mmCIF file with all atom_site columns, C-alpha atoms in Angstrom:
data_model
loop_
_atom_site.group_PDB
_atom_site.id
_atom_site.type_symbol
_atom_site.label_atom_id
_atom_site.label_alt_id
_atom_site.label_comp_id
_atom_site.label_asym_id
_atom_site.label_entity_id
_atom_site.label_seq_id
_atom_site.pdbx_PDB_ins_code
_atom_site.Cartn_x
_atom_site.Cartn_y
_atom_site.Cartn_z
_atom_site.occupancy
_atom_site.B_iso_or_equiv
_atom_site.pdbx_formal_charge
_atom_site.auth_seq_id
_atom_site.auth_comp_id
_atom_site.auth_asym_id
_atom_site.auth_atom_id
_atom_site.pdbx_PDB_model_num
ATOM 1   C CA . MET A 1 1   ? 117.722 231.916 -19.655 1.00 49.00 ? 1096 MET A CA 1
ATOM 2   C CA . ARG A 1 2   ? 118.553 233.222 -15.755 1.00 45.00 ? 1097 ARG A CA 1
ATOM 3   C CA . PHE A 1 3   ? 119.640 229.831 -15.005 1.00 43.00 ? 1098 PHE A CA 1
ATOM 4   C CA . LEU A 1 4   ? 122.096 229.565 -18.654 1.00 43.00 ? 1099 LEU A CA 1
ATOM 5   C CA . MET A 1 5   ? 123.518 233.084 -17.553 1.00 43.00 ? 1100 MET A CA 1
ATOM 6   C CA . LEU A 1 6   ? 124.047 231.707 -12.813 1.00 38.00 ? 1101 LEU A CA 1
ATOM 7   C CA . ALA A 1 7   ? 125.391 228.531 -14.940 1.00 42.00 ? 1102 ALA A CA 1
ATOM 8   C CA . CYS A 1 8   ? 128.157 230.456 -16.975 1.00 43.00 ? 1103 CYS A CA 1
ATOM 9   C CA . LEU A 1 9   ? 129.300 233.037 -14.304 1.00 39.00 ? 1104 LEU A CA 1
ATOM 10  C CA . LEU A 1 10  ? 129.540 230.500 -12.578 1.00 43.00 ? 1105 LEU A CA 1
ATOM 11  C CA . PHE A 1 11  ? 132.014 229.026 -15.402 1.00 45.00 ? 1106 PHE A CA 1
ATOM 12  C CA . VAL A 1 12  ? 133.800 231.829 -15.586 1.00 44.00 ? 1107 VAL A CA 1
ATOM 13  C CA . GLY A 1 13  ? 134.755 232.389 -12.182 1.00 45.00 ? 1108 GLY A CA 1
ATOM 14  C CA . ALA A 1 14  ? 135.447 228.680 -11.354 1.00 40.00 ? 1109 ALA A CA 1
ATOM 15  C CA . SER A 1 15  ? 137.859 228.984 -14.648 1.00 40.00 ? 1110 SER A CA 1
ATOM 16  C CA . THR A 1 16  ? 139.187 232.048 -13.377 1.00 40.00 ? 1111 THR A CA 1
ATOM 17  C CA . ALA A 1 17  ? 139.832 230.525 -9.868  1.00 40.00 ? 1112 ALA A CA 1
ATOM 18  C CA . ILE A 1 18  ? 141.657 227.997 -11.886 1.00 43.00 ? 1113 ILE A CA 1
ATOM 19  C CA . CYS A 1 19  ? 144.293 229.910 -13.845 1.00 44.00 ? 1114 CYS A CA 1
ATOM 20  C CA . GLN A 1 20  ? 145.328 232.141 -9.687  1.00 41.00 ? 1115 GLN A CA 1
ATOM 21  C CA . VAL A 1 21  ? 146.991 229.421 -9.386  1.00 49.00 ? 1116 VAL A CA 1
ATOM 22  C CA . SER A 1 22  ? 150.904 230.640 -10.273 1.00 59.00 ? 1117 SER A CA 1
ATOM 23  C CA . THR A 1 23  ? 152.692 228.402 -12.818 1.00 63.00 ? 1118 THR A CA 1
ATOM 24  C CA . GLU A 1 24  ? 155.672 227.641 -9.396  1.00 67.00 ? 1119 GLU A CA 1
ATOM 25  C CA . GLU A 1 25  ? 152.502 226.648 -7.220  1.00 76.00 ? 1120 GLU A CA 1
ATOM 26  C CA . ASN A 1 26  ? 151.025 224.337 -10.191 1.00 87.00 ? 1121 ASN A CA 1
ATOM 27  C CA . LEU A 1 27  ? 154.735 223.091 -10.443 1.00 91.00 ? 1122 LEU A CA 1
ATOM 28  C CA . GLU A 1 28  ? 155.134 222.655 -7.024  1.00 92.00 ? 1123 GLU A CA 1
ATOM 29  C CA . ASN A 1 29  ? 152.093 219.972 -6.994  1.00 92.00 ? 1124 ASN A CA 1
ATOM 30  C CA . ILE A 1 30  ? 152.252 218.193 -9.913  1.00 90.00 ? 1125 ILE A CA 1
ATOM 31  C CA . VAL A 1 31  ? 156.469 217.451 -8.134  1.00 91.00 ? 1126 VAL A CA 1
ATOM 32  C CA . ARG A 1 32  ? 155.460 216.144 -5.190  1.00 91.00 ? 1127 ARG A CA 1
ATOM 33  C CA . ALA A 1 33  ? 152.296 214.281 -6.512  1.00 88.00 ? 1128 ALA A CA 1
ATOM 34  C CA . PHE A 1 34  ? 154.860 212.660 -8.935  1.00 85.00 ? 1129 PHE A CA 1
ATOM 35  C CA . LEU A 1 35  ? 157.399 212.333 -5.916  1.00 87.00 ? 1130 LEU A CA 1
ATOM 36  C CA . ASP A 1 36  ? 155.111 210.696 -3.740  1.00 87.00 ? 1131 ASP A CA 1
ATOM 37  C CA . GLN A 1 37  ? 153.742 207.875 -6.089  1.00 79.00 ? 1132 GLN A CA 1
ATOM 38  C CA . LYS A 1 38  ? 153.651 204.634 -4.878  1.00 78.00 ? 1133 LYS A CA 1
ATOM 39  C CA . PRO A 1 39  ? 157.268 203.027 -5.793  1.00 75.00 ? 1134 PRO A CA 1
ATOM 40  C CA . GLY A 1 40  ? 158.120 201.382 -8.356  1.00 67.00 ? 1135 GLY A CA 1
ATOM 41  C CA . LEU A 1 41  ? 155.234 203.361 -10.195 1.00 62.00 ? 1136 LEU A CA 1
ATOM 42  C CA . ILE A 1 42  ? 156.450 205.843 -12.551 1.00 65.00 ? 1137 ILE A CA 1
ATOM 43  C CA . LEU A 1 43  ? 152.593 207.593 -13.668 1.00 60.00 ? 1138 LEU A CA 1
ATOM 44  C CA . ILE A 1 44  ? 152.598 210.737 -15.351 1.00 65.00 ? 1139 ILE A CA 1
ATOM 45  C CA . GLU A 1 45  ? 148.870 211.893 -16.409 1.00 63.00 ? 1140 GLU A CA 1
ATOM 46  C CA . SER A 1 46  ? 149.447 214.537 -19.115 1.00 62.00 ? 1141 SER A CA 1
ATOM 47  C CA . PRO A 1 47  ? 147.965 217.615 -17.270 1.00 67.00 ? 1142 PRO A CA 1
ATOM 48  C CA . MET A 1 48  ? 151.258 216.994 -15.278 1.00 70.00 ? 1143 MET A CA 1
ATOM 49  C CA . GLU A 1 49  ? 153.349 217.395 -19.046 1.00 77.00 ? 1144 GLU A CA 1
ATOM 50  C CA . GLY A 1 50  ? 152.586 220.712 -20.136 1.00 81.00 ? 1145 GLY A CA 1
ATOM 51  C CA . PRO A 1 51  ? 153.679 222.310 -17.420 1.00 87.00 ? 1146 PRO A CA 1
ATOM 52  C CA . LEU A 1 52  ? 156.826 220.465 -16.830 1.00 88.00 ? 1147 LEU A CA 1
ATOM 53  C CA . ASN A 1 53  ? 157.668 221.262 -20.016 1.00 88.00 ? 1148 ASN A CA 1
ATOM 54  C CA . ARG A 1 54  ? 156.969 225.092 -20.202 1.00 92.00 ? 1149 ARG A CA 1
ATOM 55  C CA . GLY A 1 55  ? 159.039 224.875 -16.268 1.00 93.00 ? 1150 GLY A CA 1
ATOM 56  C CA . GLY A 1 56  ? 162.857 224.319 -17.469 1.00 95.00 ? 1151 GLY A CA 1
ATOM 57  C CA . ASP A 1 57  ? 164.055 225.426 -14.442 1.00 96.00 ? 1152 ASP A CA 1
ATOM 58  C CA . ALA A 1 58  ? 161.335 226.227 -12.630 1.00 95.00 ? 1153 ALA A CA 1
ATOM 59  C CA . ALA A 1 59  ? 160.735 222.743 -11.902 1.00 95.00 ? 1154 ALA A CA 1
ATOM 60  C CA . ALA A 1 60  ? 163.770 222.176 -10.674 1.00 96.00 ? 1155 ALA A CA 1
ATOM 61  C CA . VAL A 1 61  ? 163.450 224.668 -8.088  1.00 96.00 ? 1156 VAL A CA 1
ATOM 62  C CA . ALA A 1 62  ? 159.934 223.426 -7.676  1.00 95.00 ? 1157 ALA A CA 1
ATOM 63  C CA . ILE A 1 63  ? 162.076 220.191 -6.676  1.00 95.00 ? 1158 ILE A CA 1
ATOM 64  C CA . THR A 1 64  ? 164.107 221.716 -3.463  1.00 95.00 ? 1159 THR A CA 1
ATOM 65  C CA . LYS A 1 65  ? 160.798 222.849 -3.141  1.00 94.00 ? 1160 LYS A CA 1
ATOM 66  C CA . VAL A 1 66  ? 159.284 219.685 -2.301  1.00 94.00 ? 1161 VAL A CA 1
ATOM 67  C CA . VAL A 1 67  ? 162.388 217.244 -0.834  1.00 93.00 ? 1162 VAL A CA 1
ATOM 68  C CA . GLY A 1 68  ? 164.005 219.668 0.929   1.00 87.00 ? 1163 GLY A CA 1
ATOM 69  C CA . ALA A 1 69  ? 165.873 217.920 3.811   1.00 77.00 ? 1164 ALA A CA 1
ATOM 70  C CA . ARG A 1 70  ? 163.958 214.454 3.221   1.00 83.00 ? 1165 ARG A CA 1
ATOM 71  C CA . ASP A 1 71  ? 166.478 211.343 2.266   1.00 87.00 ? 1166 ASP A CA 1
ATOM 72  C CA . ILE A 1 72  ? 166.436 210.549 -1.674  1.00 92.00 ? 1167 ILE A CA 1
ATOM 73  C CA . SER A 1 73  ? 166.114 207.094 -2.434  1.00 92.00 ? 1168 SER A CA 1
ATOM 74  C CA . SER A 1 74  ? 167.225 205.444 -5.075  1.00 93.00 ? 1169 SER A CA 1
ATOM 75  C CA . ASP A 1 75  ? 163.770 205.313 -6.726  1.00 92.00 ? 1170 ASP A CA 1
ATOM 76  C CA . GLY A 1 76  ? 163.525 208.977 -6.073  1.00 93.00 ? 1171 GLY A CA 1
ATOM 77  C CA . ILE A 1 77  ? 166.463 209.750 -8.335  1.00 95.00 ? 1172 ILE A CA 1
ATOM 78  C CA . THR A 1 78  ? 165.444 208.044 -10.752 1.00 94.00 ? 1173 THR A CA 1
ATOM 79  C CA . ARG A 1 79  ? 161.605 210.538 -10.504 1.00 93.00 ? 1174 ARG A CA 1
ATOM 80  C CA . ILE A 1 80  ? 163.272 213.714 -10.096 1.00 96.00 ? 1175 ILE A CA 1
ATOM 81  C CA . LEU A 1 81  ? 165.735 212.484 -13.173 1.00 97.00 ? 1176 LEU A CA 1
ATOM 82  C CA . LEU A 1 82  ? 162.639 211.585 -15.385 1.00 94.00 ? 1177 LEU A CA 1
ATOM 83  C CA . LEU A 1 83  ? 161.069 215.174 -13.700 1.00 95.00 ? 1178 LEU A CA 1
ATOM 84  C CA . ILE A 1 84  ? 164.524 217.337 -15.284 1.00 96.00 ? 1179 ILE A CA 1
ATOM 85  C CA . HIS A 1 85  ? 164.619 214.620 -18.591 1.00 95.00 ? 1180 HIS A CA 1
ATOM 86  C CA . MET A 1 86  ? 160.970 216.278 -19.853 1.00 93.00 ? 1181 MET A CA 1
ATOM 87  C CA . SER A 1 87  ? 161.459 219.868 -18.184 1.00 95.00 ? 1182 SER A CA 1
ATOM 88  C CA . PHE A 1 88  ? 164.321 220.903 -20.708 1.00 95.00 ? 1183 PHE A CA 1
ATOM 89  C CA . GLU A 1 89  ? 162.686 218.321 -23.889 1.00 92.00 ? 1184 GLU A CA 1
ATOM 90  C CA . ALA A 1 90  ? 161.554 221.367 -25.615 1.00 91.00 ? 1185 ALA A CA 1
ATOM 91  C CA . PRO A 1 91  ? 163.992 224.551 -24.269 1.00 91.00 ? 1186 PRO A CA 1
ATOM 92  C CA . ARG A 1 92  ? 162.068 227.203 -26.882 1.00 92.00 ? 1187 ARG A CA 1
ATOM 93  C CA . ILE A 1 93  ? 158.925 226.598 -25.250 1.00 93.00 ? 1188 ILE A CA 1
ATOM 94  C CA . ILE A 1 94  ? 160.151 227.573 -21.720 1.00 94.00 ? 1189 ILE A CA 1
ATOM 95  C CA . GLU A 1 95  ? 157.712 230.452 -20.479 1.00 90.00 ? 1190 GLU A CA 1
ATOM 96  C CA . ASN A 1 96  ? 160.240 232.432 -18.947 1.00 93.00 ? 1191 ASN A CA 1
ATOM 97  C CA . PRO A 1 97  ? 163.467 233.030 -20.619 1.00 94.00 ? 1192 PRO A CA 1
ATOM 98  C CA . SER A 1 98  ? 165.570 232.782 -17.426 1.00 94.00 ? 1193 SER A CA 1
ATOM 99  C CA . ASP A 1 99  ? 164.315 229.605 -16.378 1.00 95.00 ? 1194 ASP A CA 1
ATOM 100 C CA . ARG A 1 100 ? 165.931 227.260 -19.484 1.00 94.00 ? 1195 ARG A CA 1
ATOM 101 C CA . GLN A 1 101 ? 169.101 228.153 -17.845 1.00 95.00 ? 1196 GLN A CA 1
ATOM 102 C CA . PRO A 1 102 ? 169.441 225.336 -16.117 1.00 96.00 ? 1197 PRO A CA 1
ATOM 103 C CA . ARG A 1 103 ? 170.644 226.612 -12.942 1.00 95.00 ? 1198 ARG A CA 1
ATOM 104 C CA . THR A 1 104 ? 169.293 225.038 -10.305 1.00 96.00 ? 1199 THR A CA 1
ATOM 105 C CA . THR A 1 105 ? 169.046 221.416 -12.384 1.00 97.00 ? 1200 THR A CA 1
ATOM 106 C CA . LEU A 1 106 ? 172.849 221.453 -12.530 1.00 96.00 ? 1201 LEU A CA 1
ATOM 107 C CA . PHE A 1 107 ? 173.138 221.939 -8.315  1.00 96.00 ? 1202 PHE A CA 1
ATOM 108 C CA . ILE A 1 108 ? 170.358 219.363 -8.297  1.00 96.00 ? 1203 ILE A CA 1
ATOM 109 C CA . LEU A 1 109 ? 172.565 216.782 -10.448 1.00 97.00 ? 1204 LEU A CA 1
ATOM 110 C CA . LYS A 1 110 ? 175.466 217.389 -8.712  1.00 96.00 ? 1205 LYS A CA 1
ATOM 111 C CA . TYR A 1 111 ? 173.728 217.244 -5.572  1.00 95.00 ? 1206 TYR A CA 1
ATOM 112 C CA . LEU A 1 112 ? 172.040 213.874 -6.810  1.00 96.00 ? 1207 LEU A CA 1
ATOM 113 C CA . SER A 1 113 ? 175.875 212.340 -7.793  1.00 96.00 ? 1208 SER A CA 1
ATOM 114 C CA . THR A 1 114 ? 176.690 212.538 -4.266  1.00 95.00 ? 1209 THR A CA 1
ATOM 115 C CA . LEU A 1 115 ? 173.865 209.736 -3.599  1.00 94.00 ? 1210 LEU A CA 1
ATOM 116 C CA . PRO A 1 116 ? 174.717 206.125 -2.590  1.00 93.00 ? 1211 PRO A CA 1
ATOM 117 C CA . ALA A 1 117 ? 173.144 204.842 -5.938  1.00 94.00 ? 1212 ALA A CA 1
ATOM 118 C CA . SER A 1 118 ? 173.852 202.288 -8.267  1.00 95.00 ? 1213 SER A CA 1
ATOM 119 C CA . PRO A 1 119 ? 176.523 202.498 -10.909 1.00 96.00 ? 1214 PRO A CA 1
ATOM 120 C CA . GLU A 1 120 ? 173.559 202.315 -14.027 1.00 97.00 ? 1215 GLU A CA 1
ATOM 121 C CA . LEU A 1 121 ? 171.537 205.681 -11.575 1.00 97.00 ? 1216 LEU A CA 1
ATOM 122 C CA . LYS A 1 122 ? 175.182 206.994 -11.115 1.00 97.00 ? 1217 LYS A CA 1
ATOM 123 C CA . LYS A 1 123 ? 175.696 206.248 -15.474 1.00 97.00 ? 1218 LYS A CA 1
ATOM 124 C CA . LYS A 1 124 ? 172.287 207.930 -15.843 1.00 97.00 ? 1219 LYS A CA 1
ATOM 125 C CA . ILE A 1 125 ? 172.380 210.879 -13.603 1.00 97.00 ? 1220 ILE A CA 1
ATOM 126 C CA . VAL A 1 126 ? 175.550 211.927 -15.061 1.00 97.00 ? 1221 VAL A CA 1
ATOM 127 C CA . GLU A 1 127 ? 173.362 211.456 -18.802 1.00 97.00 ? 1222 GLU A CA 1
ATOM 128 C CA . THR A 1 128 ? 170.959 213.469 -17.699 1.00 97.00 ? 1223 THR A CA 1
ATOM 129 C CA . GLU A 1 129 ? 173.358 216.466 -16.827 1.00 96.00 ? 1224 GLU A CA 1
ATOM 130 C CA . GLN A 1 130 ? 174.418 215.552 -20.531 1.00 96.00 ? 1225 GLN A CA 1
ATOM 131 C CA . PHE A 1 131 ? 171.239 216.172 -21.720 1.00 96.00 ? 1226 PHE A CA 1
ATOM 132 C CA . VAL A 1 132 ? 170.120 219.032 -19.553 1.00 96.00 ? 1227 VAL A CA 1
ATOM 133 C CA . GLY A 1 133 ? 173.624 220.676 -20.724 1.00 93.00 ? 1228 GLY A CA 1
ATOM 134 C CA . HIS A 1 134 ? 173.001 219.252 -25.095 1.00 93.00 ? 1229 HIS A CA 1
ATOM 135 C CA . ALA A 1 135 ? 169.172 220.672 -24.509 1.00 91.00 ? 1230 ALA A CA 1
ATOM 136 C CA . THR A 1 136 ? 169.901 224.228 -23.628 1.00 90.00 ? 1231 THR A CA 1
ATOM 137 C CA . GLY A 1 137 ? 174.134 224.859 -24.863 1.00 87.00 ? 1232 GLY A CA 1
ATOM 138 C CA . SER A 1 138 ? 174.557 224.915 -20.810 1.00 78.00 ? 1233 SER A CA 1
ATOM 139 C CA . THR A 1 139 ? 178.628 223.566 -19.612 1.00 63.00 ? 1234 THR A CA 1
ATOM 140 C CA . ALA A 1 140 ? 177.931 220.991 -16.994 1.00 54.00 ? 1235 ALA A CA 1
ATOM 141 C CA . ARG A 1 141 ? 180.926 220.186 -14.428 1.00 52.00 ? 1236 ARG A CA 1
ATOM 142 C CA . GLY A 1 142 ? 182.381 223.212 -15.891 1.00 46.00 ? 1237 GLY A CA 1
ATOM 143 C CA . LYS A 1 143 ? 183.522 220.930 -18.979 1.00 45.00 ? 1238 LYS A CA 1
#
C-alpha cells in the first residue's frame, strides 16, 4: 500500500513538473525541434500539433526567438510557412485571444518575402499570407 501511494505521489509530482513548462517555452521547443530536423525531412509528430494549433501568433514569436540571426534557407522558409499555417488552421481554438491577431506572423511573412527564393516559394509565401489573412479576418500587406 505504501508503495502504491509513493508511486502515485511520484506520478503526480512528475506530471505537475511537466505542466509547469510554459506554453511559450513549449512552442519554442517545438519550433526549434521542427526547424532543426534534417533538411528535406519534414516530420510533424502529433505532440507538436496541439500546441501549434493553439498557438496562433505566439508560434510566430517562438519562430523569431529560434531563428534569431540564422540564415534562412529555402528549406527553412518552407518549414516556417508550415509552422505558420498550422498555428492558424483553427483560430477559434487559439488559447490567448491576443494571439488570434497575426501581428508577428505578418511581420515574419513580409521578411520572408524579401529573402532570395524560387518563384514557387515566393508564391507559397503569398499564399500563406492570404491564408492567415482569411483565417483571422486580417488585412495583409495593407490591402
